[in-house]
Coordinates of C-alpha atoms and ligand atoms in Angstrom, one line a residue:
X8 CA 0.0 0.0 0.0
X9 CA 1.3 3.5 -1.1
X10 CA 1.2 6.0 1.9
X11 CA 2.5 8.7 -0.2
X12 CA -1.0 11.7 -0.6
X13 CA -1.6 11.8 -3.9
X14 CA -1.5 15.7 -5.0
X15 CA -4.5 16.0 -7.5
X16 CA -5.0 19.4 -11.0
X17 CA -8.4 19.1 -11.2
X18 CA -9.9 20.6 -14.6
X19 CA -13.9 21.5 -14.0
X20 CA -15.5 22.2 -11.0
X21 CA -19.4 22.0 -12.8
X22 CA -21.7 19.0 -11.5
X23 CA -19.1 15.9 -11.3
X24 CA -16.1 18.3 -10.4
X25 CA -18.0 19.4 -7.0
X26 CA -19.6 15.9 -7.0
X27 CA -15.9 15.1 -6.9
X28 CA -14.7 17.4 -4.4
X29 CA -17.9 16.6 -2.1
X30 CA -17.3 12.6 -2.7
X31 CA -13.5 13.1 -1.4
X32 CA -14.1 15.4 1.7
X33 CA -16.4 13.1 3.4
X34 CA -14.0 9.6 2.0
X35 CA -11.9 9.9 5.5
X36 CA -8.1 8.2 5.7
X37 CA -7.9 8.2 1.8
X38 CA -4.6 10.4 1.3
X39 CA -5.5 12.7 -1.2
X40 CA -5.1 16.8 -1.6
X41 CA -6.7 18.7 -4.7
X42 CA -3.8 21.2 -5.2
X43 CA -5.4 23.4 -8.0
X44 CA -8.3 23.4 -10.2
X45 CA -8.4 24.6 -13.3
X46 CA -11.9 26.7 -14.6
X47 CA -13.3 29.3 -17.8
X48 CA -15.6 31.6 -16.4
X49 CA -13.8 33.9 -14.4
X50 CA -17.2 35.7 -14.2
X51 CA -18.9 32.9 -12.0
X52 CA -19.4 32.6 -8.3
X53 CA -17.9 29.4 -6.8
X54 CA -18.7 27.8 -3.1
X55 CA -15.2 27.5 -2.2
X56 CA -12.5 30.0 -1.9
X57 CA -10.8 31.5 -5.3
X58 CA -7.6 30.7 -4.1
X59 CA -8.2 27.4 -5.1
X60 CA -8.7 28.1 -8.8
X61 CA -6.7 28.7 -11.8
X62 CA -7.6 29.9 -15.2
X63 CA -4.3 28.7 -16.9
X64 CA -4.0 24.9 -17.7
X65 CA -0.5 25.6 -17.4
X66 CA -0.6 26.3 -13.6
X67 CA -1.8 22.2 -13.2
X68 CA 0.3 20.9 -16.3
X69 CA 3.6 22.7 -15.8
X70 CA 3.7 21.8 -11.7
X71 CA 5.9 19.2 -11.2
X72 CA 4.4 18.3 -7.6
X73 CA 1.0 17.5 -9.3
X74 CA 1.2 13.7 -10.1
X75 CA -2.4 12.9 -10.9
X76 CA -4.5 15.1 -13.7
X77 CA -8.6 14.5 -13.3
X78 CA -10.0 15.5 -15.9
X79 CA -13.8 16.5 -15.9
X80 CA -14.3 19.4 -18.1
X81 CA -17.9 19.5 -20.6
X82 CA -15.5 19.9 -23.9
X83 CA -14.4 17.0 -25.9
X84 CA -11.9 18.8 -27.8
X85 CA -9.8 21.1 -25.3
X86 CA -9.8 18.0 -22.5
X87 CA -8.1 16.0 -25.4
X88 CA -5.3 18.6 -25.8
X89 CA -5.4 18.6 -22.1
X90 CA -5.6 14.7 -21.4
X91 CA -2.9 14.4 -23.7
X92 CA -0.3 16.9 -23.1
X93 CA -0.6 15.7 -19.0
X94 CA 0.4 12.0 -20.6
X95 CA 3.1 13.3 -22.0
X96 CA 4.5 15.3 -19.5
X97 CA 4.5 11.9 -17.5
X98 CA 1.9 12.4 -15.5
X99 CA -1.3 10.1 -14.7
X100 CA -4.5 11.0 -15.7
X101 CA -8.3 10.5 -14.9
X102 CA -11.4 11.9 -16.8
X103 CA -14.9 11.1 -17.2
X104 CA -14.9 12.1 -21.1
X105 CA -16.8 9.9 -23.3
X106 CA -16.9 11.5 -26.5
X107 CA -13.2 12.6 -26.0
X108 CA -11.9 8.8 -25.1
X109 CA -14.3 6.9 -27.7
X110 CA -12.9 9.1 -30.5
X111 CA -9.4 9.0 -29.8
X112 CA -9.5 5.6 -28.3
X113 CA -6.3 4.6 -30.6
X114 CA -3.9 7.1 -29.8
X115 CA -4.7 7.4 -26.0
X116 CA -4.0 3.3 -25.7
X117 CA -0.5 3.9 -27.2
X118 CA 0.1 7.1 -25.3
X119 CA -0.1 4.8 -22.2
X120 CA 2.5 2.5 -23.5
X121 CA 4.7 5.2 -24.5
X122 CA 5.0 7.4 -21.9
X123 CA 4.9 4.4 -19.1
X124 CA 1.3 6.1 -18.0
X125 CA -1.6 5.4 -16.6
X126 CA -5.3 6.5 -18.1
X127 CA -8.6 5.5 -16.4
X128 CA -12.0 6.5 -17.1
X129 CA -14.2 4.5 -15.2
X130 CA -17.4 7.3 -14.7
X131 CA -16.9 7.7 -18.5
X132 CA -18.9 4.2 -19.0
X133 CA -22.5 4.2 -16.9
X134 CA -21.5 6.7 -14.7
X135 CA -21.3 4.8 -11.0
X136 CA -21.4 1.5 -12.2
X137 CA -18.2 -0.3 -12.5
X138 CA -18.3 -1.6 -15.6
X139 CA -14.9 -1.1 -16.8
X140 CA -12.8 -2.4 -13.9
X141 CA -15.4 -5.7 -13.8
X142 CA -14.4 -6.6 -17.7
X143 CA -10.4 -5.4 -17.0
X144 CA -9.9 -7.5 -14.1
X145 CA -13.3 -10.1 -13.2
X146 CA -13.8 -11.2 -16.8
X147 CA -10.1 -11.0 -18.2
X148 CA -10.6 -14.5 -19.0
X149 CA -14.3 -15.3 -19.4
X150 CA -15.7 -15.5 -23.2
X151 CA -18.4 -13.0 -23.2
X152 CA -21.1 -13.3 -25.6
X153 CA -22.8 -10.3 -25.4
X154 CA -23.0 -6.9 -23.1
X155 CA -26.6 -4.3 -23.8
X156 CA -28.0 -2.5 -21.6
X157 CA -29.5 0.9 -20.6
X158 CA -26.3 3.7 -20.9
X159 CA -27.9 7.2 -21.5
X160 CA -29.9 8.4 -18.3
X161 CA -31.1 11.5 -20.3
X162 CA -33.3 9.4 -22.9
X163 CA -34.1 6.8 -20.8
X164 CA -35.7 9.9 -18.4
X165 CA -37.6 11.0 -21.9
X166 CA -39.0 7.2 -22.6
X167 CA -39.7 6.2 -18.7
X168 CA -42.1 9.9 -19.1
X169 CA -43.4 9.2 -22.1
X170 CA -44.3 5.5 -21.1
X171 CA -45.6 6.7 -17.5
X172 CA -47.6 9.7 -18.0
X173 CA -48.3 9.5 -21.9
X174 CA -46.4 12.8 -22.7
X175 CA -45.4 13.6 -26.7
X176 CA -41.9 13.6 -27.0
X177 CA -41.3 17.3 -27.7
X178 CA -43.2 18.1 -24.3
X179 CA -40.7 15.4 -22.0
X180 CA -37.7 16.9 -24.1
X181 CA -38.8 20.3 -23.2
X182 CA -38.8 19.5 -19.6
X183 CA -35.8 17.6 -19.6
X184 CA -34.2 20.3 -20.9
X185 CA -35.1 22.3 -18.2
X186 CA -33.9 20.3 -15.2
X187 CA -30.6 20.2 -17.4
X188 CA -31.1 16.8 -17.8
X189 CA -29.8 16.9 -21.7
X190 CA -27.7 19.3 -23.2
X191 CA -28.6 22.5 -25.4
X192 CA -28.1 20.3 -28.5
X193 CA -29.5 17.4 -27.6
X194 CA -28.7 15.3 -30.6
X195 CA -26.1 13.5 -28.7
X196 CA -28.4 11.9 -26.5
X197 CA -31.8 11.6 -28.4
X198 CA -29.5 10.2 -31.9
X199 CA -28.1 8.0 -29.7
X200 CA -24.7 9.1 -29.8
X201 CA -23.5 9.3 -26.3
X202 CA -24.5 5.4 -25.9
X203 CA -22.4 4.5 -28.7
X204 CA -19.6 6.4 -27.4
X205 CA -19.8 4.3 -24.3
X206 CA -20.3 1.1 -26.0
X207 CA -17.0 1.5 -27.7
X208 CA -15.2 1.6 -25.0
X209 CA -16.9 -0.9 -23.0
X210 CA -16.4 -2.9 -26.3
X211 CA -12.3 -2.4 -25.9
X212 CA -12.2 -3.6 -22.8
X213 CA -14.8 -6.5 -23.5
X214 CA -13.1 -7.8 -26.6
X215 CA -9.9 -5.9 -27.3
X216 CA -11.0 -4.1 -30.7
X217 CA -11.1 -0.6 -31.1
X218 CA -13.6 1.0 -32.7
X219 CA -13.9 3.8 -34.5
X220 CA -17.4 5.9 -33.4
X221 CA -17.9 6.3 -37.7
X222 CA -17.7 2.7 -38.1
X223 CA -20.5 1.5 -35.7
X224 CA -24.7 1.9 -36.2
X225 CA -26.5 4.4 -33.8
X226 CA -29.9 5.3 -34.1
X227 CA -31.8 6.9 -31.4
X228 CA -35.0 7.8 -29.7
X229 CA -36.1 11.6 -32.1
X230 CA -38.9 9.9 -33.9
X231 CA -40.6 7.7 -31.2
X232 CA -44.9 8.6 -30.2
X233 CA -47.3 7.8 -28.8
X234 CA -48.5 4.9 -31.1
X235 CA -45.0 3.4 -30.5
X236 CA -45.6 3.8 -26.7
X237 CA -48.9 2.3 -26.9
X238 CA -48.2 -0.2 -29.3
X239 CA -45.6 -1.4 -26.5
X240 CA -48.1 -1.0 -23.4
X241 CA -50.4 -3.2 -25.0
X242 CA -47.8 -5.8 -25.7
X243 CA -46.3 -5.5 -22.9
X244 CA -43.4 -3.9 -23.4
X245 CA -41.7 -1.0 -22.6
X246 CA -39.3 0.7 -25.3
X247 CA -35.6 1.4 -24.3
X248 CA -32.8 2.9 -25.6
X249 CA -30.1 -0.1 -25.7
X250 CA -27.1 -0.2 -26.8
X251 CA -25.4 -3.6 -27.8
X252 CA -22.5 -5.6 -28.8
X253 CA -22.0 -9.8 -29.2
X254 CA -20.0 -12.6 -30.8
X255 CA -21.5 -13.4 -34.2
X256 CA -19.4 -16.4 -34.3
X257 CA -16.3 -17.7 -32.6
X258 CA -13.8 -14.1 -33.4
X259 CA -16.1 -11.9 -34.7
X260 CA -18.5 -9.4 -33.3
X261 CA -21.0 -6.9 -34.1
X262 CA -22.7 -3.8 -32.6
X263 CA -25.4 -1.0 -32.5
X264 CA -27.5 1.5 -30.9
X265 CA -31.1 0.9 -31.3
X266 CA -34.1 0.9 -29.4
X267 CA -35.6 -2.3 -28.1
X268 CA -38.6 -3.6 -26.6
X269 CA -38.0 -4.9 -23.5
X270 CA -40.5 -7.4 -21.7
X271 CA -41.7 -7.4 -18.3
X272 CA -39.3 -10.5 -17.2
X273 CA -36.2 -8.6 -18.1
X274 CA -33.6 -6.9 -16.0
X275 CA -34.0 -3.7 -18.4
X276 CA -37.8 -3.2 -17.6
X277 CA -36.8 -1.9 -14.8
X278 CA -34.2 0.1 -15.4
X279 CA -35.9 4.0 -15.3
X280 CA -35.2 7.8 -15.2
X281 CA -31.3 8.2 -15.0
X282 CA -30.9 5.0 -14.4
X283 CA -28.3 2.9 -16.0
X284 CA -28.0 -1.0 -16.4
X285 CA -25.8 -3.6 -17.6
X286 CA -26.4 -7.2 -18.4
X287 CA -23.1 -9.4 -19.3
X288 CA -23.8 -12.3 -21.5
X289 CA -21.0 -14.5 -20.3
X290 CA -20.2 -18.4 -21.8
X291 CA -20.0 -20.1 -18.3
X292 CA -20.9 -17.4 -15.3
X293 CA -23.8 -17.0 -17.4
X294 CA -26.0 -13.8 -17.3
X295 CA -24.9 -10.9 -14.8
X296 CA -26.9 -7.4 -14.1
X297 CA -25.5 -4.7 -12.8
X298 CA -27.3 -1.4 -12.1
X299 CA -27.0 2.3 -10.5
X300 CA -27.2 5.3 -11.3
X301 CA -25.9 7.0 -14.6
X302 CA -25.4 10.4 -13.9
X303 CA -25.6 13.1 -11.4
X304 CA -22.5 14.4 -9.1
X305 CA -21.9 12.5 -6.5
X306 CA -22.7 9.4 -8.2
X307 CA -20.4 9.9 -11.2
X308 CA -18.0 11.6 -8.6
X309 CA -17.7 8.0 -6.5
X310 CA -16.6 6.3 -10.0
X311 CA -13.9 9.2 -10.3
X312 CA -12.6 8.9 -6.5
X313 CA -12.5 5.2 -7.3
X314 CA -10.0 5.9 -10.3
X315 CA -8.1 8.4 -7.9
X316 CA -7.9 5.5 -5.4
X317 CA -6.4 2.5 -8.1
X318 CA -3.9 5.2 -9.2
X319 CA -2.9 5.5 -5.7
X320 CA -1.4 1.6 -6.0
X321 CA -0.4 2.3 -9.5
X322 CA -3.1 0.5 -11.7
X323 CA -3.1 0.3 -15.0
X324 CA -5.4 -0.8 -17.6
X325 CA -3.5 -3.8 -19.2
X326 CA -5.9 -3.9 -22.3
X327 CA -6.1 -7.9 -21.6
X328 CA -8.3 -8.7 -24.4
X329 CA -6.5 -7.2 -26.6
X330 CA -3.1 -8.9 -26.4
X331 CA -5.4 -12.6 -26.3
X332 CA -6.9 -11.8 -29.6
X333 CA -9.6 -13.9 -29.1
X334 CA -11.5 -11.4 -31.4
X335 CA -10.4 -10.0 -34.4
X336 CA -13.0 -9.3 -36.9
X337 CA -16.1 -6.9 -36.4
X338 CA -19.2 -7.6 -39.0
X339 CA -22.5 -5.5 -39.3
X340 CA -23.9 -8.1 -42.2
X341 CA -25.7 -9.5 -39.4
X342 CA -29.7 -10.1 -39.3
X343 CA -32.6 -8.2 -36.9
X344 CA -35.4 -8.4 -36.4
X345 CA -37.3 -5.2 -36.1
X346 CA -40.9 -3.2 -35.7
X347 CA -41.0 -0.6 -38.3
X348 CA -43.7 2.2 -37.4
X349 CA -44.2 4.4 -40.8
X350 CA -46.2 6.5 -42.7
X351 CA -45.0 6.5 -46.4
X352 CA -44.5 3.5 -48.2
X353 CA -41.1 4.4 -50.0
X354 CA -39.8 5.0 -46.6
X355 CA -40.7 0.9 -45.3
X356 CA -39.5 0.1 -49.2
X357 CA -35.9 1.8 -48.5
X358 CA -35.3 -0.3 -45.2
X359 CA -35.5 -3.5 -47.5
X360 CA -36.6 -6.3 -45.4
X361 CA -35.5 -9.8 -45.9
X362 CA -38.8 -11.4 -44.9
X363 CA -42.4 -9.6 -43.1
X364 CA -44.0 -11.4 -41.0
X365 CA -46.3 -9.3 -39.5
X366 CA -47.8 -5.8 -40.7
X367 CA -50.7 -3.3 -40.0
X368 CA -52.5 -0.6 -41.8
X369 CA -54.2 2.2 -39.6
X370 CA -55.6 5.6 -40.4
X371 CA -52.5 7.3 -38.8
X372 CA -49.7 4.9 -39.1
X373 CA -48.9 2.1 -40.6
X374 CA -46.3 -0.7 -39.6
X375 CA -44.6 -3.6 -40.0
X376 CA -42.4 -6.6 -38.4
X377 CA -39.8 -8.5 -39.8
X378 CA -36.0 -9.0 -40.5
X379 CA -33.2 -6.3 -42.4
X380 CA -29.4 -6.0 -42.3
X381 CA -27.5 -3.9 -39.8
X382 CA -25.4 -3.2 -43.0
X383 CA -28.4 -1.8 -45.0
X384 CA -30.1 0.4 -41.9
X385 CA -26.0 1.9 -41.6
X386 CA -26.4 2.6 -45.5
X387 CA -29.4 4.8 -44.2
X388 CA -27.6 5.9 -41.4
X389 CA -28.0 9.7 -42.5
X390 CA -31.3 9.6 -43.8
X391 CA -33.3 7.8 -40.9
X392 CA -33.2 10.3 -37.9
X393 CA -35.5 12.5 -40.4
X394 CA -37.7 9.6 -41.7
X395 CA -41.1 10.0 -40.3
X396 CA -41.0 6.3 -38.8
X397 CA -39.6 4.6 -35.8
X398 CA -37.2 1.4 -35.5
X399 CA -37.5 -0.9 -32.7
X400 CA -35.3 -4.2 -32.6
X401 CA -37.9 -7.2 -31.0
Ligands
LIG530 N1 -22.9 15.1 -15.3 C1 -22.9 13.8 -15.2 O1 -23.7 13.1 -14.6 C2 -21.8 13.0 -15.9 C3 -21.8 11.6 -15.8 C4 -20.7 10.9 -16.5 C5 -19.7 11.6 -17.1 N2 -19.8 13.0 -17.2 C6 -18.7 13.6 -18.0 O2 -18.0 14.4 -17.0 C7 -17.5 15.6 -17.7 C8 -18.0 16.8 -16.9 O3 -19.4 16.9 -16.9 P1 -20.2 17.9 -16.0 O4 -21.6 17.4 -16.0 O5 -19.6 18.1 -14.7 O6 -20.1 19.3 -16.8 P2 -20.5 20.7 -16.3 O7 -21.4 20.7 -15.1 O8 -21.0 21.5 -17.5 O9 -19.1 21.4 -15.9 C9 -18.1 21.6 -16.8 C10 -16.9 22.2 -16.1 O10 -15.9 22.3 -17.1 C11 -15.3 23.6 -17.0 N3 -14.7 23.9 -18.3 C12 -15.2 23.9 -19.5 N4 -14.3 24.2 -20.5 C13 -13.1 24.4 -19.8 C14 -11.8 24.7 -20.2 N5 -11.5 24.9 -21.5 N6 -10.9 24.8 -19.2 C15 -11.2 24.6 -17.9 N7 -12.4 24.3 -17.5 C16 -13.4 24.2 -18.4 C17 -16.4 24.5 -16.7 O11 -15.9 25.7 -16.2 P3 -16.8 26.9 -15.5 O12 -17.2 26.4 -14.2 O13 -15.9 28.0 -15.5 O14 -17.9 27.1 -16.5 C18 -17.2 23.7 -15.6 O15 -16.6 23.8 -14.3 C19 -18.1 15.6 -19.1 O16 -17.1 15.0 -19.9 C20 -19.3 14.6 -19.0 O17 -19.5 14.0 -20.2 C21 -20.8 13.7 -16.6

């Protein structure tokens, strides 16, 4: 055990930064001081005393007696230069950066290698649930044949209102918005692209490939309604947003973000609000839920101490998947099976389904059931947020 107090730069002080700083004030005998923390808005009122803040990333990176960076600022691109110029400058780094991580997944593996560092991002992946760690060090050596689950807290908020109190989308958006749920653009969320972000890294670690966020299906939640809501209800269903990736066959895999109904016997059905879940797939341990919350401060702030904590015995994400090269091949000419709610028939005609084996024809809406290719809805990857329809996988 390493007695030395780890002497923390902190970059962000907005909801997980002071979910951070709470999280670590009240975790008593854990040896840790936050020297500095860096901030933008020199215009805005903080609950803890300016001489604790910085507006020059230099003052953290430049400071020799700051060994551990924690990252936790709300933009992708400056916490890339700054996650990377703290790597190479030797020092170890934490952040809770989706977007940033997933798209430069690549280079911030062989950063790590290079400059003998360490990189962890555990709240980056469903928030407080330890997802990452789990796949690094609990299933380094199981064969997992699939990981889904709920990953997004904002539009699983927007589908648990919709289901419970029969609210149009636009109205639950509104008022998400408002309790600064989702962000001012909220395509990132409702297009599904947060989830994907967090897939691919929870892919890395669950089978060693990296992906890139362009080469991976994500479709989201803008077009569901209320026929999709009650077409669900009286199946009994509930529609989530769920995010997936599984063996195809012995090294290959495949992956997406799409809505699904889920049933009343499964985990996910009970997954609401912000709430996150994950179920593992695995060859012998079998199936494996885990679930907890998916955003807010202190919850997200308990994944980042937890980081703060392995760094103190010097952990390091060894990748393990990735040197067995069990996988090595990633496929989307893979089969679903999917309810397509529409209105115009060129629109169910583009989606090209292998075989129908249900439809219906209403005043309203029209739909249909049956089977198309990952591959082909990726084709119409651009064109199907603004198709007046709605995919659900069954
Ligand atoms: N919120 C969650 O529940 C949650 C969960 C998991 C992961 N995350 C991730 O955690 C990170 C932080 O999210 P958040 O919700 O805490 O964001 P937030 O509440 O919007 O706070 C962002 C903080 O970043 C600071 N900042 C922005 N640009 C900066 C720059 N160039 N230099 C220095 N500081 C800068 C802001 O400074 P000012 O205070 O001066 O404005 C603010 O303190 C994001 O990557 C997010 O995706 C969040």
């Amino acid at each position: 055990m390493n007695n030395k107090k780890i002497r923390i730069g902190l970059f962000g002080y907005g909801c997980v930064g002071q979910g951070l700083h709470d999280v670590l004030n009240n975790s008593k005998g854990f040896k840790a001081d936050i020297i500095k923390i860096c901030v933008k808005d020199r215009a805005k009122p903080r609950r803890i005393d300016m001489s604790h803040f910085t507006f020059d990333k230099n003052d953290i990176l430049n400071d020799p007696e700051i060994d551990l960076v924690v990252e936790l600022i709300d933009d992708a691109e400056e916490a890339y230069n700054i996650v990377t110029t703290a790597m190479k400058k030797g020092k170890n780094v934490v952040t809770a950066n989706k977007r940033m991580l997933s798209c430069n997944l690549k280079e911030l593996v062989e950063l790590q290698q290079e400059y003998g560092v360490s990189l962890l991002y555990e709240a980056s992946a469903c928030a407080s649930i330890p997802i990452i760690r789990n796949l690094e060090e609990y299933y380094d050596n199981e064969l997992l044949n699939s990981l889904r689950g709920i990953f997004n807290g904002s539009t699983n908020y927007i589908l648990t209102e919709m289901y419970n109190n029969g609210a149009d989308f636009d109205e639950v958006l509104r008022k998400a918005r408002e309790k600064g749920f989702v962000e001012t653009d909220p395509t990132l969320d409702i297009d599904g692209w947060d989830a994907k972000y967090k897939l691919n890294i929870i892919t890395l670690h669950a089978y060693g490939l990296l992906m890139d966020p362009g080469e991976v299906f994500n479709y989201g939640i803008r077009q569901v309604n209320r026929f999709d809501i009650k077409y669900a209800r009286e199946k009994g269903y509930k529609i989530k947003l769920v995010p997936y990736v599984g063996k195809t066959d012995d090294n290959t895999i495949t992956s997406y973000v799409l809505p699904r109904f889920i049933s009343r016997d499964k985990y996910l059905y009970g997954v609401d609000n912000e709430y996150n879940g994950v179920i593992a797939e695995a060859a012998f341990a079998d199936r494996q839920f885990f679930y907890g919350k998916g955003a807010g401060g202190h919850a997200t702030g308990c994944a980042v101490l937890s980081d703060i904590s392995a760094n103190s015995y010097n952990y390091k994400y060894e990748y393990k998947k990735r040197e067995q090269r069990v996988v090595t091949r990633y496929t989307r000419n893979t089969e679903l099976e999917i309810y397509f709610r529409y209105r115009d028939d060129n629109d169910m005609k583009k989606l090209r389904f292998n075989e129908i084996t249900e439809s219906f024809v209403g005043k309203e809406y029209k739909y249909v059931i049956g089977t198309v290719n990952l591959e082909r809805l990726y084709d119409l990857r651009e064109e199907l947020p603004d198709i007046n329809g709605f995919i659900v996988v069954i």
